[in-house]
XYZ file of C-alpha atoms in Angstrom:
466
model
C -0.073 -0.293 0.249
C 1.256 3.326 -1.060
C 0.324 6.806 0.489
C -1.974 8.545 -1.989
C -5.472 10.067 -3.112
C -5.192 12.574 0.214
C -4.656 9.792 2.409
C -2.117 8.378 4.559
C -1.352 4.877 5.648
C 0.814 3.506 8.470
C 0.952 -0.250 9.911
C -1.190 -1.356 12.770
C -1.574 -4.495 15.032
C -4.136 -5.785 17.060
C -3.689 -5.324 20.925
C -5.756 -7.065 23.447
C -4.234 -5.267 26.470
C -6.057 -2.303 24.883
C -9.922 -3.165 25.786
C -11.832 -0.470 24.351
C -13.035 0.612 21.279
C -10.201 0.679 19.503
C -8.345 -2.244 19.378
C -5.264 -1.454 17.466
C -1.793 0.757 17.985
C 0.814 1.376 15.562
C 3.914 -0.936 14.501
C 6.658 -0.423 12.104
C 7.301 -3.480 9.519
C 10.101 -5.107 9.275
C 13.025 -4.380 8.881
C 12.847 -2.635 12.345
C 15.410 -0.219 11.450
C 15.526 3.552 10.180
C 15.763 3.308 6.621
C 13.032 4.253 4.039
C 9.502 4.247 3.898
C 7.856 1.476 1.885
C 4.791 3.466 2.124
C 6.128 6.864 1.636
C 7.946 6.175 -1.665
C 6.517 6.097 -5.196
C 5.684 2.808 -6.569
C 8.008 2.603 -9.001
C 10.877 2.986 -6.571
C 12.964 -0.658 -5.925
C 14.136 -1.255 -2.419
C 16.676 -3.552 -1.276
C 16.402 -5.842 1.410
C 17.451 -3.912 4.192
C 15.303 -0.776 2.775
C 18.354 1.291 2.477
C 18.996 1.316 -1.042
C 16.428 2.210 -3.531
C 16.869 2.270 -7.633
C 14.072 2.997 -10.440
C 13.974 2.341 -14.115
C 11.551 5.260 -14.519
C 12.207 8.907 -14.629
C 12.546 10.878 -11.393
C 10.872 9.015 -8.437
C 11.404 9.873 -4.560
C 11.588 8.022 -1.358
C 11.262 9.183 1.930
C 12.725 8.102 5.110
C 10.635 6.824 8.100
C 11.455 9.166 10.429
C 11.472 12.587 10.548
C 13.436 15.812 12.380
C 11.387 17.981 13.711
C 13.506 20.277 16.306
C 17.667 20.086 16.672
C 20.231 19.222 14.847
C 20.270 16.145 12.507
C 22.459 14.138 10.181
C 22.684 11.374 7.653
C 24.802 10.114 4.901
C 23.998 9.139 0.955
C 26.178 6.970 -0.954
C 25.717 7.348 -4.930
C 26.109 3.616 -5.894
C 25.511 4.597 -9.433
C 25.199 7.724 -10.976
C 27.382 10.273 -12.786
C 30.429 8.756 -13.415
C 33.564 10.450 -12.028
C 36.186 12.129 -14.796
C 38.871 9.405 -13.331
C 36.616 6.442 -13.320
C 37.699 3.145 -14.972
C 36.704 3.303 -18.104
C 36.716 -0.544 -18.353
C 34.132 -0.834 -15.099
C 31.532 1.434 -17.424
C 30.109 -2.036 -18.869
C 28.535 -1.602 -22.050
C 29.098 2.155 -22.223
C 25.647 2.965 -20.380
C 24.741 5.659 -18.212
C 24.777 5.229 -14.494
C 21.592 7.420 -13.935
C 21.029 10.243 -11.579
C 20.189 10.888 -7.805
C 19.110 13.900 -6.031
C 19.170 13.731 -2.711
C 18.002 16.338 0.249
C 15.374 16.838 2.901
C 11.578 16.914 2.421
C 8.112 17.410 4.039
C 5.284 15.142 3.813
C 3.300 17.162 0.864
C 6.538 16.783 -1.472
C 5.114 15.223 -4.672
C 6.954 11.414 -4.599
C 6.687 11.207 -8.565
C 9.178 13.976 -8.573
C 12.948 14.833 -8.044
C 13.820 16.579 -4.746
C 13.906 20.213 -4.806
C 10.980 19.898 -7.349
C 8.550 22.401 -5.009
C 8.666 24.317 -2.141
C 8.028 21.459 0.065
C 11.412 19.905 -0.349
C 15.396 20.999 -0.882
C 17.236 19.476 -2.990
C 20.698 18.686 -4.257
C 21.504 17.558 -8.038
C 24.341 15.261 -8.793
C 25.338 17.288 -11.747
C 27.398 20.198 -10.824
C 26.366 19.909 -7.307
C 23.684 22.508 -7.662
C 21.260 23.186 -4.964
C 17.472 22.970 -6.019
C 14.025 24.517 -4.426
C 11.220 24.796 -6.468
C 12.377 23.907 -9.832
C 15.310 26.459 -9.526
C 18.311 25.300 -9.929
C 21.079 27.382 -8.224
C 25.193 26.664 -8.527
C 26.792 25.726 -4.938
C 29.308 23.313 -5.089
C 33.025 24.575 -5.354
C 34.027 24.388 -8.724
C 30.871 23.264 -9.851
C 32.012 19.672 -9.044
C 29.457 16.869 -9.561
C 28.292 14.527 -6.852
C 29.820 11.011 -8.725
C 29.280 7.386 -8.112
C 31.164 6.351 -4.591
C 30.865 10.087 -3.304
C 29.629 10.112 0.207
C 26.978 12.927 0.713
C 26.259 14.000 4.227
C 23.329 16.176 4.789
C 22.713 18.247 8.107
C 19.621 19.920 8.862
C 19.091 22.302 11.725
C 15.646 23.256 13.329
C 14.669 25.570 15.905
C 12.741 24.021 18.984
C 9.099 23.409 18.599
C 8.593 26.135 20.933
C 10.168 28.802 18.808
C 8.701 26.966 15.790
C 4.754 27.719 17.527
C 5.477 31.334 18.165
C 5.951 31.867 14.338
C 3.175 29.885 13.109
C 0.904 31.933 15.410
C 1.703 35.011 15.033
C 3.813 36.265 18.089
C 7.347 35.485 16.896
C 9.277 38.595 17.521
C 12.436 39.003 16.067
C 13.970 41.394 18.537
C 12.739 39.302 21.971
C 13.543 35.930 20.145
C 17.108 36.157 19.782
C 17.897 32.096 20.135
C 17.104 28.762 18.634
C 15.559 28.042 22.158
C 16.641 24.279 21.298
C 17.299 23.755 25.404
C 13.940 25.614 26.518
C 12.589 24.680 29.935
C 10.139 21.889 30.023
C 6.576 23.259 29.694
C 4.091 22.584 32.274
C 1.821 20.894 29.579
C 2.674 19.425 26.502
C 1.191 20.261 23.244
C -1.691 18.289 21.535
C -0.868 15.472 19.578
C -4.204 14.146 17.668
C -4.321 11.132 15.294
C -7.377 11.443 13.323
C -7.387 7.828 11.814
C -9.518 4.311 11.642
C -7.962 0.876 10.905
C -8.730 -0.362 7.465
C -7.852 -3.743 5.552
C -6.115 -3.755 2.564
C -4.749 -7.656 0.914
C -5.808 -8.835 4.417
C -3.233 -6.321 6.141
C -4.902 -4.049 8.873
C -3.275 -0.491 8.057
C -4.343 3.136 10.164
C -6.181 5.212 7.484
C -5.830 8.993 8.155
C -5.794 12.485 6.106
C -2.511 13.372 4.725
C -1.679 16.797 4.585
C -1.762 18.755 1.176
C 0.253 21.138 -0.845
C -1.367 24.733 -0.092
C -2.561 27.091 -2.838
C 0.251 30.172 -1.685
C 3.100 27.704 -1.963
C 2.070 26.542 -5.237
C 1.729 30.439 -6.025
C 5.139 30.937 -5.091
C 6.593 28.266 -7.045
C 4.629 29.641 -10.291
C 3.256 32.934 -9.559
C -0.013 34.116 -10.888
C 0.056 36.803 -13.965
C -3.435 37.930 -12.908
C -3.380 41.570 -11.807
C -4.446 41.774 -8.043
C -5.212 44.546 -5.449
C -2.120 46.853 -3.943
C -2.425 44.820 -0.545
C -3.139 41.664 -1.939
C -0.105 42.259 -4.329
C 2.306 43.188 -1.331
C 1.326 40.181 0.829
C 1.744 37.636 -2.501
C 5.156 39.570 -3.885
C 6.622 39.500 0.209
C 9.640 36.926 0.296
C 8.931 34.133 2.562
C 9.875 35.130 5.995
C 8.814 34.412 9.917
C 6.040 36.895 9.752
C 4.703 36.787 6.611
C 0.788 37.336 6.413
C 0.495 33.761 5.017
C 1.383 31.113 7.772
C 2.569 29.141 4.842
C 5.267 31.265 3.505
C 6.616 31.797 7.303
C 10.060 30.847 7.762
C 12.163 29.110 10.775
C 14.935 31.583 12.174
C 17.953 29.860 13.078
C 16.952 26.666 10.316
C 19.576 25.634 7.643
C 20.969 22.609 5.711
C 24.622 22.199 5.499
C 26.201 19.471 3.227
C 29.180 17.475 3.684
C 31.218 15.609 0.275
C 33.181 12.803 1.882
C 33.882 14.066 5.212
C 34.502 17.785 4.344
C 31.634 20.381 4.327
C 31.301 22.279 1.538
C 28.522 24.812 2.502
C 25.302 25.805 3.428
C 23.137 25.628 0.423
C 19.875 26.679 2.582
C 18.543 28.864 5.116
C 15.534 29.857 6.998
C 13.472 26.475 5.942
C 9.414 26.757 5.477
C 7.756 26.266 8.806
C 5.863 23.082 8.718
C 3.638 23.258 11.947
C -0.054 23.882 11.347
C -1.733 25.646 10.099
C 1.327 26.062 7.665
C 0.790 22.428 6.995
C -3.165 21.425 6.515
C -5.002 18.393 4.947
C -7.002 18.578 1.769
C -10.556 20.083 1.997
C -12.814 16.740 1.851
C -15.139 15.719 4.535
C -14.135 14.916 8.320
C -10.506 16.398 7.682
C -9.948 18.695 10.584
C -7.423 21.792 10.355
C -4.523 23.020 12.792
C -4.000 19.536 13.977
C -0.197 17.798 14.424
C -0.160 14.439 14.217
C 3.405 13.901 15.610
C 5.054 13.181 12.279
C 5.426 16.358 10.578
C 8.838 17.457 9.825
C 11.778 17.482 7.373
C 12.178 13.569 6.094
C 15.449 12.367 4.330
C 14.703 12.267 0.794
C 16.527 10.835 -1.979
C 15.064 10.889 -5.664
C 16.817 8.707 -8.581
C 16.302 8.107 -12.181
C 16.825 5.627 -14.962
C 19.261 3.431 -13.237
C 20.419 5.666 -10.659
C 21.095 3.865 -7.154
C 21.753 5.081 -3.530
C 22.137 4.103 -0.155
C 21.123 5.952 2.816
C 23.303 5.523 6.111
C 21.743 6.870 9.316
C 23.913 6.329 11.653
C 25.694 5.349 14.211
C 28.544 4.008 12.183
C 28.593 6.726 9.505
C 31.193 6.323 6.663
C 32.389 9.821 6.689
C 31.442 11.470 9.841
C 31.900 15.239 10.332
C 33.934 15.920 13.063
C 31.586 17.312 15.138
C 29.248 14.698 15.117
C 28.166 13.916 18.818
C 28.920 10.091 20.354
C 26.036 7.762 20.619
C 24.943 9.126 24.581
C 23.474 7.896 27.585
C 21.328 10.142 29.313
C 23.104 12.976 27.753
C 26.609 11.791 28.398
C 28.770 10.310 25.644
C 28.820 6.443 26.151
C 32.146 4.847 27.291
C 33.297 1.243 28.601
C 34.807 2.043 32.465
C 37.189 -0.488 34.804
C 36.286 -0.777 38.427
C 38.093 2.207 38.969
C 36.113 4.266 36.318
C 38.619 4.451 33.826
C 37.659 4.279 30.028
C 38.714 0.959 28.809
C 39.239 0.248 24.608
C 38.188 -2.830 23.023
C 40.285 -4.507 20.543
C 40.955 -1.803 17.832
C 38.817 0.572 19.233
C 38.880 3.799 20.898
C 37.437 5.367 24.082
C 34.829 7.978 24.154
C 37.158 10.555 25.494
C 39.528 9.617 22.459
C 37.071 9.960 19.654
C 35.563 13.575 21.103
C 36.545 16.225 19.297
C 39.729 18.361 20.492
C 38.762 21.835 19.070
C 37.271 23.962 21.629
C 34.301 25.142 19.650
C 33.376 21.824 18.824
C 33.775 20.348 22.708
C 31.550 23.325 23.633
C 28.904 21.680 21.292
C 29.072 18.492 22.953
C 28.880 20.031 26.476
C 25.501 21.403 25.408
C 22.165 19.745 25.487
C 20.961 16.666 23.467
C 18.870 18.968 20.607
C 22.321 21.455 20.538
C 24.334 18.669 19.357
C 24.704 17.451 16.144
C 23.121 13.580 15.924
C 22.763 11.009 13.729
C 18.781 10.420 12.529
C 18.958 6.501 13.972
C 18.919 8.246 17.294
C 15.851 10.027 16.344
C 14.249 6.958 15.226
C 14.682 5.860 18.516
C 12.955 8.836 20.389
C 10.052 8.211 17.480
C 9.026 4.913 18.504
C 9.183 6.290 21.975
C 7.024 9.040 21.122
C 4.642 6.786 19.237
C 4.095 4.360 22.126
C 2.884 7.403 24.259
C 1.019 8.487 21.663
C -0.758 5.305 21.253
C -1.158 5.157 25.469
C -2.819 8.686 25.098
C -5.190 7.615 22.520
C -6.016 4.476 24.551
C -6.897 6.514 27.605
C -9.429 8.594 25.223
C -11.232 6.060 23.827
C -11.707 4.091 26.980
C -12.771 7.708 28.534
C -15.182 7.838 25.607
C -16.888 4.268 26.176
C -17.274 5.342 29.615
C -19.309 8.133 28.310
C -21.160 6.234 26.387
C -21.548 3.315 28.373
C -20.630 4.111 32.017
C -22.608 0.302 33.240
C -19.979 -1.304 31.564
C -17.000 0.250 33.439
C -18.486 0.590 36.557
C -19.180 3.314 39.071
C -16.380 2.197 41.819
C -12.875 2.292 41.347
C -12.413 -1.688 42.318
C -15.098 -2.800 40.026
C -13.608 -0.630 37.070
C -10.206 -2.718 37.786
C -11.971 -5.163 37.511
C -13.818 -4.744 34.590
C -10.958 -3.649 32.906
C -9.298 -6.766 33.637
C -12.368 -8.855 32.515
C -11.946 -7.164 29.329
C -8.365 -7.481 29.201
C -8.376 -11.307 29.381
C -11.369 -11.446 27.018
C -9.335 -9.666 24.344
C -6.595 -12.253 24.662
C -8.822 -14.350 24.218
C -10.460 -13.232 21.451
C -8.094 -10.332 19.716
C -6.884 -12.561 16.923
C -10.554 -13.892 16.119
C -11.767 -10.115 16.020
C -8.577 -9.308 13.475
C -9.218 -11.850 10.984
C -13.072 -11.277 10.898
C -12.306 -7.591 10.804
C -14.294 -6.213 13.310
C -13.457 -3.644 15.766
C -13.693 -4.575 19.609
C -16.049 -3.127 22.018
C -18.780 -2.314 19.843
C -17.007 -1.055 16.897
C -17.892 -1.410 13.215
C -16.449 -3.443 10.331
C -13.376 -2.487 8.976
C -13.146 -1.003 5.724
C -11.991 -2.776 2.583
C -9.777 -0.250 0.257
C -9.056 -0.971 -3.349
C -5.913 0.598 -4.840
C -5.114 0.722 -8.470
C -1.981 -0.946 -9.156
C 0.398 1.657 -11.279
């Protein structure tokens, strides 16, 4: 199944420990690791068994990762397996003199079109392999030194920096003040109440497998107008608003940018520049679902953000690496941490020890003062691999599932208070009985396609094969 026609699909599984009207919780598909998402990819993308390498026989097609950056500093690598030939490559390795295809790489939001290259629209920022140009809204501009191409065998590292979600919300809510908000706020004080994460979704069946279906965020008219300005004449006020460049205080929420945001690029471990700054905001209402019955604006489902994205063209092939064992890590990439402290093995006296062929955490730590300061900061201020973000994302999904289950449990009680009981002991007794019954009947309910606790029949959907 793939995400299309204004809907998004995620894997789910029946959980008899959730004895409310919603028996299902979110899960991952194998392999259980940070990789390309099988749903967040064009139907013409071909994957390897790990889900980390892709190619296609068609024109440019895109695949996004199954993990998103929402705040902080994050890094991933892309190795070009088949693409532009290096000027120094061995001609004998170019079998039949066939071209190697092309690869584009970068970061993309969920609204980005999967049947286009990265950088095609306002929802993605990309790099061309030819001449190393940067591309946004289909407008290529020179970037790489001496227009040096990204060739087969090159490892391209991409770092994204996003301000805190608290500052991000100020931007989309219209309360951002450049004179007051002078930092990225990546290490804010814990808020008294966390913002709501709302996932409007229902379980559906496709080819015998149950998925969650929800409304997908779609492109907005303002960003389409930004990419392809209309020649029509408008009023002076409207014209001023529409022609103003994107900025944090733009009249249109979709055209507001994130202060302190940027994308940096590394080639074979060496930073070559910062092609993009002031990235477009993605939190609602900057992102919104298509106008249709049942869709609600202004809700964050917890998976909005910038995703690692790769596009391949006619035989082009690429492999991604989300860490922790990067091929060409930048010098300031933070070590994997435990409770915010760089991990290291210690002996009984507390001294760090090294295994065969290994270096201690202190030996691996960067030596220059600026980078050492970066390591001493909080986790969001440190540069980390996207593999760490994947672990955080799984933990967030578990929490959101529990919150959803409590919500459905409360709704069940409101609709049928007698079934829950008025006394605490009775409530616990009823819940335990429900769990026991769920364990016995959960598998049968999945097989029959029926929701627990008085739900309805699961909808069967059909997608046309391309």
